[in-house]
Amino acid sequence: MLSQSFKPCELPPSAQELRAEVRDFLAEALREYSRADRAYSWMGFDAQFTRQLAARGWIGMTWPAQYGGGGRTAFERYVVVEELLACGAPVLAHWTADRQSGPLILKVGTEEQKQRFLPAICRGESYFCIGMSEPDSGSDLAATRTRADRVPGGWRVNGAKLWTTNAHRCHWMIALVRTTPGAEKHQGLSQVIIDLQAQGVTIRPIRDLAGESHFNEVVFDDVFVPDDQLVGTEGNGWQQVMSELAFERSGPERYLSSVALLAELIRAVGRHPGERVRVAVGRMVAQIVVLRQMSLSIAGLLERGQDPLVEAACVKDLGTGLEQLIPELAHTLTDLPPSLQTDGDYQRVLAYVTQVAPSFSLRGGTREIIRGIIARGLGLR
Ligand SMILES: Cc1cc2nc3c(=O)[nH]c(=O)nc-3n(C[C@H](O)[C@H](O)[C@H](O)COP(=O)(O)OP(=O)(O)OC[C@H]3O[C@@H](n4cnc5c(N)ncnc54)[C@H](O)[C@@H]3O)c2cc1C
């Protein structure tokens, strides 16, 4: 059943033509970026780069022109995203807005919300973050406790979100909140757009294993959210986040997070590596090729307006497995130890990717949860 969803999909000529243009742009825009900096992949933040990309029309590029978008196809967007990730471009500033917040607003938002929020995203000026996880509600997202209580003109939000990537630099959060207390777990949830500069919002950094502070705890203490910032239908939050997660889990970022390390490994082993290295590198590349085909066929489903939640879960599970295998194999293929205190690009990239790799199968839904979704899609549970 599922295998039929992964239809072979070729990129149309318009998308292929765009590739050369994107490569030229990146070669110039990232001239100053070291190879070690590129290992940050989509966790690299550079507001100026985001504005440059926006000026090219490569943010919100599939959205209608009336909202500032480029009106291009999902395949053209795929090529741009693929090129950005393959060369380690610092895309975090606009990443979430472009990938999922904007598409969500486009799908279920009001006309007023589309006009208000989408053009600023396309200009690279407005950043969004995802407010789903909470201190006691990660995998079990329906256990969300952050409350939005009705008050004249809007809602009062109280509670806390956890692990919110980039919240400290974002303007807006789309948060999953409980709008009907006492309702059945999956009912009574809604999504609201919260102004992160509003009174009552506190953002505290959390340090990760690599010593970076890219995610946060965000606490809401009586934060007022006006009526016109409820996204979609009140009480329909669960269905909306499930559909949003298909955007979050299917893209090339779910198998390319370690690609900078693979590139450095190939450089480090030189032009004539031994048989063991050649076989291992060949296997990694072969897996990337297959994952790319699977991810491309999901782009095809998105282009046709479908909600490929289960297919996206497959790509994420297999893709993050490969992303974690690359640093593991790299350790066994050279004698160079990982180190951040060296000028050697390979050793620095190996050290960074090794430290962040455990997070690849947590962010966007853990491996166990993703496999549960696949099992349900296959009718096994
Ligand atoms: C780098 C990074 C960035 C993130 N960014 C964001 C963000 O921007 N916004 C956001 O909302 N969240 C974000 N997250 C949070 C992420 O989505 C959660 O960490 C994840 O969903 C798991 O939730 P949890 O941490 O509460 O773990 P738990 O849900 O407590 O899970 C702990 C362990 O138990 C397992 N487990 C739980 N339930 C089951 C079950 N039913 N069956 C089998 N096993 C189970 C899990 O698989 C996991 O191994 C981020 C996480 C990381 C690591």
Short mmCIF file of C-alpha atoms and ligand atoms in Angstrom, two decimals:
data_model
loop_
_atom_site.label_atom_id
_atom_site.label_comp_id
_atom_site.label_asym_id
_atom_site.label_seq_id
_atom_site.Cartn_x
_atom_site.Cartn_y
_atom_site.Cartn_z
CA MET A 1 0.00 0.00 0.00
CA LEU A 2 2.66 2.46 1.13
CA SER A 3 5.08 1.49 -1.65
CA GLN A 4 2.52 2.73 -4.18
CA SER A 5 2.72 6.23 -2.68
CA PHE A 6 6.42 6.46 -3.49
CA LYS A 7 5.98 6.95 -7.20
CA PRO A 8 9.18 7.64 -9.14
CA CYS A 9 9.35 11.34 -9.74
CA GLU A 10 11.57 13.29 -12.14
CA LEU A 11 12.35 16.95 -11.67
CA PRO A 12 10.84 19.01 -14.50
CA PRO A 13 13.26 21.02 -16.72
CA SER A 14 12.27 24.32 -15.05
CA ALA A 15 13.50 22.96 -11.72
CA GLN A 16 16.77 21.66 -13.20
CA GLU A 17 17.46 25.01 -14.86
CA LEU A 18 17.13 26.72 -11.51
CA ARG A 19 19.87 24.55 -10.00
CA ALA A 20 22.74 26.27 -11.83
CA GLU A 21 21.40 29.69 -10.81
CA VAL A 22 21.19 28.64 -7.14
CA ARG A 23 24.73 27.22 -7.22
CA ASP A 24 26.15 30.44 -8.68
CA PHE A 25 24.35 32.49 -6.07
CA LEU A 26 25.59 30.29 -3.20
CA ALA A 27 29.19 30.28 -4.42
CA GLU A 28 29.17 34.07 -4.19
CA ALA A 29 27.00 34.56 -1.07
CA LEU A 30 28.90 31.96 1.01
CA ARG A 31 32.42 32.81 -0.17
CA GLU A 32 33.44 33.71 3.40
CA TYR A 33 31.87 30.64 5.00
CA SER A 34 34.39 28.08 6.25
CA ARG A 35 33.78 24.38 5.70
CA ALA A 36 33.41 23.90 9.47
CA ASP A 37 30.70 26.61 9.58
CA ARG A 38 28.78 24.71 6.92
CA ALA A 39 28.44 21.69 9.22
CA TYR A 40 25.71 23.58 11.12
CA SER A 41 23.45 22.85 8.17
CA TRP A 42 19.93 24.17 8.79
CA MET A 43 20.84 25.21 12.36
CA GLY A 44 23.10 27.99 11.04
CA PHE A 45 21.63 31.48 11.51
CA ASP A 46 22.47 34.48 9.32
CA ALA A 47 19.82 37.20 8.93
CA GLN A 48 21.71 38.88 6.10
CA PHE A 49 21.88 35.65 4.10
CA THR A 50 18.13 35.16 4.60
CA ARG A 51 17.46 38.64 3.19
CA GLN A 52 19.68 37.90 0.19
CA LEU A 53 17.76 34.70 -0.45
CA ALA A 54 14.47 36.57 -0.14
CA ALA A 55 15.63 39.15 -2.68
CA ARG A 56 16.02 36.26 -5.14
CA GLY A 57 12.43 35.17 -4.48
CA TRP A 58 13.53 31.92 -2.85
CA ILE A 59 11.54 32.21 0.37
CA GLY A 60 7.83 31.38 0.10
CA MET A 61 8.60 30.55 -3.49
CA THR A 62 5.54 28.30 -3.99
CA TRP A 63 3.10 30.78 -2.42
CA PRO A 64 0.79 32.95 -4.55
CA ALA A 65 2.21 36.26 -5.78
CA GLN A 66 -0.59 38.20 -4.06
CA TYR A 67 1.02 37.27 -0.69
CA GLY A 68 4.56 38.03 -1.80
CA GLY A 69 5.28 34.47 -2.97
CA GLY A 70 6.88 33.31 -6.19
CA GLY A 71 4.04 31.09 -7.50
CA ARG A 72 6.58 28.38 -8.38
CA THR A 73 6.27 24.60 -8.09
CA ALA A 74 7.13 22.33 -5.15
CA PHE A 75 9.85 20.83 -7.38
CA GLU A 76 11.52 24.20 -7.90
CA ARG A 77 11.44 24.77 -4.16
CA TYR A 78 12.89 21.29 -3.68
CA VAL A 79 15.89 22.14 -5.84
CA VAL A 80 16.55 25.37 -3.93
CA VAL A 81 16.29 23.62 -0.55
CA GLU A 82 18.47 20.75 -1.71
CA GLU A 83 21.20 23.11 -2.94
CA LEU A 84 21.05 25.18 0.26
CA LEU A 85 21.50 22.09 2.41
CA ALA A 86 24.10 20.45 0.21
CA CYS A 87 26.39 23.44 0.63
CA GLY A 88 25.58 24.06 4.32
CA ALA A 89 23.89 27.44 3.89
CA PRO A 90 22.80 29.19 7.14
CA VAL A 91 19.03 29.01 6.66
CA LEU A 92 17.67 28.88 10.21
CA ALA A 93 16.30 32.46 10.29
CA HIS A 94 13.54 31.77 7.76
CA TRP A 95 13.53 27.95 7.84
CA THR A 96 10.44 27.24 9.95
CA ALA A 97 8.36 30.03 8.44
CA ASP A 98 9.18 28.93 4.90
CA ARG A 99 8.78 25.21 5.55
CA GLN A 100 5.69 25.03 7.72
CA SER A 101 4.32 28.18 9.41
CA GLY A 102 3.69 29.96 6.10
CA PRO A 103 2.16 26.87 4.43
CA LEU A 104 -0.07 26.38 7.49
CA ILE A 105 -1.31 29.98 7.33
CA LEU A 106 -1.83 29.61 3.61
CA LYS A 107 -3.84 26.45 4.12
CA VAL A 108 -6.06 27.34 7.08
CA GLY A 109 -5.45 31.02 7.87
CA THR A 110 -7.85 33.90 7.21
CA GLU A 111 -7.40 36.25 4.27
CA GLU A 112 -6.34 38.96 6.72
CA GLN A 113 -3.68 36.64 8.26
CA LYS A 114 -2.31 35.75 4.83
CA GLN A 115 -1.92 39.40 3.91
CA ARG A 116 -0.46 40.31 7.26
CA PHE A 117 2.08 37.53 7.80
CA LEU A 118 3.12 36.01 4.46
CA PRO A 119 4.68 38.99 2.63
CA ALA A 120 7.02 39.73 5.59
CA ILE A 121 8.15 36.07 5.60
CA CYS A 122 8.85 36.27 1.86
CA ARG A 123 10.92 39.43 2.41
CA GLY A 124 13.04 37.49 4.93
CA GLU A 125 12.01 39.87 7.71
CA SER A 126 9.66 37.77 9.84
CA TYR A 127 10.75 34.58 11.62
CA PHE A 128 8.50 31.91 13.15
CA CYS A 129 9.09 29.06 15.60
CA ILE A 130 7.13 25.91 16.47
CA GLY A 131 5.42 25.79 19.87
CA MET A 132 4.38 22.16 20.17
CA SER A 133 6.51 20.39 22.83
CA GLU A 134 6.04 21.14 26.54
CA PRO A 135 7.75 20.00 29.75
CA ASP A 136 5.34 17.03 30.09
CA SER A 137 4.20 16.74 26.51
CA GLY A 138 6.71 15.85 23.81
CA SER A 139 5.89 12.57 22.12
CA ASP A 140 2.46 12.68 23.71
CA LEU A 141 1.61 15.98 22.06
CA ALA A 142 -2.09 15.67 22.82
CA ALA A 143 -1.20 16.04 26.52
CA THR A 144 -0.61 19.75 25.83
CA ARG A 145 -1.39 21.78 28.93
CA THR A 146 -0.68 25.35 27.84
CA ARG A 147 -4.07 27.01 28.15
CA ALA A 148 -5.74 29.79 26.20
CA ASP A 149 -8.75 31.11 28.11
CA ARG A 150 -11.41 33.26 26.46
CA VAL A 151 -11.31 36.96 27.42
CA PRO A 152 -12.94 39.95 25.70
CA GLY A 153 -11.28 40.43 22.28
CA GLY A 154 -9.13 37.33 22.42
CA TRP A 155 -7.38 34.82 24.65
CA ARG A 156 -5.12 34.75 27.75
CA VAL A 157 -2.35 32.21 27.37
CA ASN A 158 -0.65 30.52 30.37
CA GLY A 159 1.84 27.66 30.32
CA ALA A 160 5.23 26.77 28.87
CA LYS A 161 6.74 25.40 25.68
CA LEU A 162 10.05 23.51 25.63
CA TRP A 163 12.89 22.88 23.16
CA THR A 164 11.65 25.72 20.96
CA THR A 165 14.30 26.10 18.27
CA ASN A 166 15.28 29.70 17.52
CA ALA A 167 12.56 31.26 19.77
CA HIS A 168 15.06 33.84 21.06
CA ARG A 169 15.44 35.27 17.55
CA CYS A 170 11.90 34.81 16.28
CA HIS A 171 9.08 37.32 16.03
CA TRP A 172 6.21 34.82 16.21
CA MET A 173 5.41 31.37 17.55
CA ILE A 174 2.57 29.20 16.30
CA ALA A 175 1.60 27.44 19.51
CA LEU A 176 -0.66 24.47 20.14
CA VAL A 177 -2.86 25.41 23.11
CA ARG A 178 -5.83 24.00 24.97
CA THR A 179 -8.87 26.20 24.33
CA THR A 180 -11.52 23.87 25.81
CA PRO A 181 -10.51 22.66 29.27
CA GLY A 182 -11.78 19.22 30.24
CA ALA A 183 -12.38 18.08 26.64
CA GLU A 184 -11.15 14.67 25.43
CA LYS A 185 -7.34 14.75 24.95
CA HIS A 186 -7.30 15.22 21.17
CA GLN A 187 -10.23 17.64 21.20
CA GLY A 188 -10.31 21.22 22.43
CA LEU A 189 -6.87 22.09 21.07
CA SER A 190 -6.23 25.11 18.83
CA GLN A 191 -3.30 26.90 17.23
CA VAL A 192 -2.56 30.55 17.96
CA ILE A 193 0.07 32.95 16.64
CA ILE A 194 1.84 34.46 19.63
CA ASP A 195 3.86 37.67 19.45
CA LEU A 196 7.10 36.75 21.22
CA GLN A 197 7.67 40.38 22.20
CA ALA A 198 4.29 40.53 24.00
CA GLN A 199 4.09 41.24 27.73
CA GLY A 200 4.28 38.05 29.79
CA VAL A 201 6.53 36.07 27.42
CA THR A 202 9.84 34.86 28.94
CA ILE A 203 12.39 33.05 26.74
CA ARG A 204 15.17 31.11 28.47
CA PRO A 205 18.01 29.44 26.55
CA ILE A 206 18.79 25.70 26.93
CA ARG A 207 22.34 24.46 26.24
CA ASP A 208 22.74 21.33 24.14
CA LEU A 209 25.44 18.65 24.11
CA ALA A 210 27.58 20.69 21.68
CA GLY A 211 27.47 23.71 24.06
CA GLU A 212 25.15 25.67 21.75
CA SER A 213 21.95 27.45 22.83
CA HIS A 214 19.74 27.23 19.78
CA PHE A 215 16.63 26.04 21.58
CA ASN A 216 14.69 27.44 24.52
CA GLU A 217 12.06 27.22 27.18
CA VAL A 218 9.29 29.75 26.51
CA VAL A 219 7.00 30.65 29.42
CA PHE A 220 3.64 32.41 29.00
CA ASP A 221 2.28 34.33 31.96
CA ASP A 222 -1.14 35.82 31.14
CA VAL A 223 -0.12 36.63 27.58
CA PHE A 224 -2.91 38.31 25.60
CA VAL A 225 -3.50 36.93 22.08
CA PRO A 226 -6.08 38.83 20.00
CA ASP A 227 -8.93 36.93 18.35
CA ASP A 228 -7.52 37.46 14.87
CA GLN A 229 -4.41 35.44 15.78
CA LEU A 230 -6.22 32.12 16.13
CA VAL A 231 -5.12 30.05 13.11
CA GLY A 232 -7.66 27.77 11.45
CA THR A 233 -10.64 26.48 13.35
CA GLU A 234 -11.01 26.63 17.12
CA GLY A 235 -10.84 23.07 18.48
CA ASN A 236 -9.23 21.71 15.30
CA GLY A 237 -5.63 22.08 16.53
CA TRP A 238 -4.85 18.35 16.58
CA GLN A 239 -5.81 17.79 12.93
CA GLN A 240 -3.93 20.96 11.93
CA VAL A 241 -0.64 20.01 13.63
CA MET A 242 -0.77 16.51 12.14
CA SER A 243 -1.06 18.00 8.67
CA GLU A 244 1.68 20.56 9.48
CA LEU A 245 4.04 17.73 10.48
CA ALA A 246 4.01 16.35 6.92
CA PHE A 247 5.77 19.58 5.87
CA GLU A 248 8.16 19.23 8.80
CA ARG A 249 9.25 15.64 8.22
CA SER A 250 9.54 15.11 4.50
CA GLY A 251 12.17 17.52 3.21
CA PRO A 252 15.81 16.87 2.31
CA GLU A 253 16.84 18.25 5.73
CA ARG A 254 15.85 14.85 7.13
CA TYR A 255 18.68 13.03 5.40
CA LEU A 256 21.27 15.75 4.65
CA SER A 257 22.17 16.97 8.18
CA SER A 258 25.50 15.08 8.10
CA VAL A 259 26.33 15.71 4.44
CA ALA A 260 29.06 18.25 5.30
CA LEU A 261 30.81 15.48 7.23
CA LEU A 262 30.53 13.06 4.31
CA ALA A 263 32.09 15.71 2.03
CA GLU A 264 34.94 16.33 4.51
CA LEU A 265 35.49 12.59 4.94
CA ILE A 266 35.84 12.16 1.18
CA ARG A 267 38.37 15.04 1.14
CA ALA A 268 40.25 13.62 4.14
CA VAL A 269 40.71 10.12 2.69
CA GLY A 270 42.14 11.54 -0.53
CA ARG A 271 41.93 10.42 -4.13
CA HIS A 272 43.02 6.81 -3.62
CA PRO A 273 41.38 5.42 -0.48
CA GLY A 274 41.49 1.73 0.38
CA GLU A 275 38.75 -0.75 -0.44
CA ARG A 276 37.08 -0.51 3.00
CA VAL A 277 36.66 3.27 2.70
CA ARG A 278 35.43 3.05 -0.90
CA VAL A 279 32.78 0.47 0.00
CA ALA A 280 31.61 2.46 3.06
CA VAL A 281 31.43 5.78 1.17
CA GLY A 282 29.68 4.06 -1.75
CA ARG A 283 27.04 2.67 0.61
CA MET A 284 26.40 6.06 2.20
CA VAL A 285 26.06 7.74 -1.19
CA ALA A 286 23.75 4.97 -2.43
CA GLN A 287 21.49 5.50 0.58
CA ILE A 288 21.39 9.24 -0.06
CA VAL A 289 20.34 8.60 -3.67
CA VAL A 290 17.45 6.35 -2.58
CA LEU A 291 16.32 8.76 0.14
CA ARG A 292 16.42 11.59 -2.36
CA GLN A 293 14.09 9.68 -4.67
CA MET A 294 11.70 9.00 -1.80
CA SER A 295 11.80 12.61 -0.65
CA LEU A 296 11.25 13.80 -4.23
CA SER A 297 8.17 11.64 -4.63
CA ILE A 298 6.78 13.28 -1.46
CA ALA A 299 7.42 16.67 -3.07
CA GLY A 300 5.25 15.30 -5.90
CA LEU A 301 2.47 14.40 -3.43
CA LEU A 302 2.66 17.85 -1.82
CA GLU A 303 2.53 19.43 -5.28
CA ARG A 304 -0.72 17.52 -5.86
CA GLY A 305 -2.13 18.90 -2.59
CA GLN A 306 -1.95 15.64 -0.61
CA ASP A 307 -1.03 15.15 3.08
CA PRO A 308 1.75 12.52 3.02
CA LEU A 309 2.11 12.10 6.80
CA VAL A 310 3.05 8.38 6.69
CA GLU A 311 5.38 8.72 3.69
CA ALA A 312 7.08 11.65 5.40
CA ALA A 313 7.53 9.51 8.53
CA CYS A 314 9.30 6.84 6.41
CA VAL A 315 11.75 9.38 4.98
CA LYS A 316 12.41 10.82 8.41
CA ASP A 317 13.05 7.45 10.03
CA LEU A 318 15.36 6.16 7.29
CA GLY A 319 16.95 9.58 6.75
CA THR A 320 17.85 10.26 10.38
CA GLY A 321 19.22 6.70 10.60
CA LEU A 322 21.65 7.55 7.80
CA GLU A 323 22.47 10.95 9.31
CA GLN A 324 23.51 9.16 12.50
CA LEU A 325 25.38 6.39 10.70
CA ILE A 326 27.65 8.86 8.84
CA PRO A 327 29.54 10.12 11.96
CA GLU A 328 29.66 6.56 13.35
CA LEU A 329 31.29 5.24 10.18
CA ALA A 330 33.58 8.25 9.85
CA HIS A 331 35.10 7.40 13.25
CA THR A 332 36.04 3.95 11.99
CA LEU A 333 37.39 5.03 8.59
CA THR A 334 40.21 7.42 9.54
CA ASP A 335 42.70 7.75 12.39
CA LEU A 336 41.97 11.47 12.79
CA PRO A 337 40.29 12.11 16.16
CA PRO A 338 37.33 14.53 16.42
CA SER A 339 38.43 17.92 17.74
CA LEU A 340 37.05 21.45 17.84
CA GLN A 341 40.50 22.78 18.81
CA THR A 342 42.20 22.28 15.47
CA ASP A 343 42.39 23.93 12.07
CA GLY A 344 41.53 20.64 10.38
CA ASP A 345 38.09 20.94 8.78
CA TYR A 346 37.43 17.19 8.88
CA GLN A 347 38.22 16.88 12.58
CA ARG A 348 36.13 19.93 13.50
CA VAL A 349 33.17 18.80 11.44
CA LEU A 350 33.46 15.26 12.85
CA ALA A 351 33.46 16.65 16.41
CA TYR A 352 30.44 18.89 15.83
CA VAL A 353 28.33 16.34 13.94
CA THR A 354 29.15 13.61 16.49
CA GLN A 355 27.87 15.84 19.29
CA VAL A 356 24.62 16.87 17.60
CA ALA A 357 23.80 13.55 15.88
CA PRO A 358 21.76 12.11 18.79
CA SER A 359 19.28 14.97 18.33
CA PHE A 360 18.56 14.05 14.69
CA SER A 361 16.21 11.23 15.67
CA LEU A 362 14.55 13.31 18.43
CA ARG A 363 13.72 16.60 16.73
CA GLY A 364 10.54 16.51 14.66
CA GLY A 365 9.33 13.37 16.51
CA THR A 366 11.34 10.52 18.02
CA ARG A 367 12.16 7.29 16.21
CA GLU A 368 9.66 5.26 18.27
CA ILE A 369 6.83 7.70 17.57
CA ILE A 370 7.68 7.88 13.86
CA ARG A 371 7.69 4.08 13.62
CA GLY A 372 4.33 3.98 15.40
CA ILE A 373 2.92 6.34 12.74
CA ILE A 374 4.29 4.10 9.98
CA ALA A 375 2.84 0.99 11.65
CA ARG A 376 -0.56 2.66 11.88
CA GLY A 377 -0.32 3.71 8.22
CA LEU A 378 0.37 0.08 7.30
CA GLY A 379 -2.66 -1.04 9.30
CA LEU A 380 -0.48 -2.88 11.82
CA ARG A 381 -1.90 -1.15 14.91
C1 LIG B 1 17.34 19.71 18.43
C2 LIG B 1 15.88 19.70 18.81
C3 LIG B 1 15.07 20.72 18.39
C4 LIG B 1 13.72 20.74 18.73
N1 LIG B 1 12.93 21.80 18.33
C5 LIG B 1 11.64 21.83 18.68
C6 LIG B 1 10.82 22.96 18.32
O1 LIG B 1 11.28 23.91 17.67
N2 LIG B 1 9.54 22.97 18.72
C7 LIG B 1 8.97 21.95 19.43
O2 LIG B 1 7.78 22.01 19.73
N3 LIG B 1 9.73 20.88 19.82
C8 LIG B 1 11.03 20.80 19.46
N4 LIG B 1 11.81 19.72 19.85
C9 LIG B 1 11.23 18.73 20.73
C10 LIG B 1 11.01 17.36 20.12
O3 LIG B 1 9.95 17.37 19.20
C11 LIG B 1 10.78 16.42 21.31
O4 LIG B 1 12.00 16.32 22.02
C12 LIG B 1 10.32 15.07 20.90
O5 LIG B 1 9.04 15.14 20.33
C13 LIG B 1 10.30 14.09 22.09
O6 LIG B 1 9.61 14.60 23.19
P1 LIG B 1 10.28 14.61 24.64
O7 LIG B 1 11.59 15.27 24.56
O8 LIG B 1 9.26 15.14 25.60
O9 LIG B 1 10.55 13.06 24.98
P2 LIG B 1 9.52 12.01 25.53
O10 LIG B 1 8.23 12.13 24.83
O11 LIG B 1 9.51 12.09 27.03
O12 LIG B 1 10.19 10.64 25.09
C14 LIG B 1 11.28 10.05 25.81
C15 LIG B 1 11.58 8.69 25.15
O13 LIG B 1 10.43 7.82 25.30
C16 LIG B 1 10.03 7.34 24.02
N5 LIG B 1 8.57 7.28 23.97
C17 LIG B 1 7.69 8.24 24.36
N6 LIG B 1 6.42 7.83 24.13
C18 LIG B 1 6.49 6.60 23.55
C19 LIG B 1 5.52 5.67 23.07
N7 LIG B 1 4.22 5.93 23.12
N8 LIG B 1 5.98 4.50 22.55
C20 LIG B 1 7.29 4.22 22.48
N9 LIG B 1 8.27 5.07 22.94
C21 LIG B 1 7.87 6.24 23.45
C22 LIG B 1 10.53 8.38 23.03
O14 LIG B 1 10.67 7.84 21.75
C23 LIG B 1 11.85 8.80 23.65
O15 LIG B 1 12.86 7.88 23.31
C24 LIG B 1 13.16 19.68 19.52
C25 LIG B 1 14.00 18.64 19.95
C26 LIG B 1 15.34 18.65 19.60
C27 LIG B 1 16.20 17.51 20.09
#
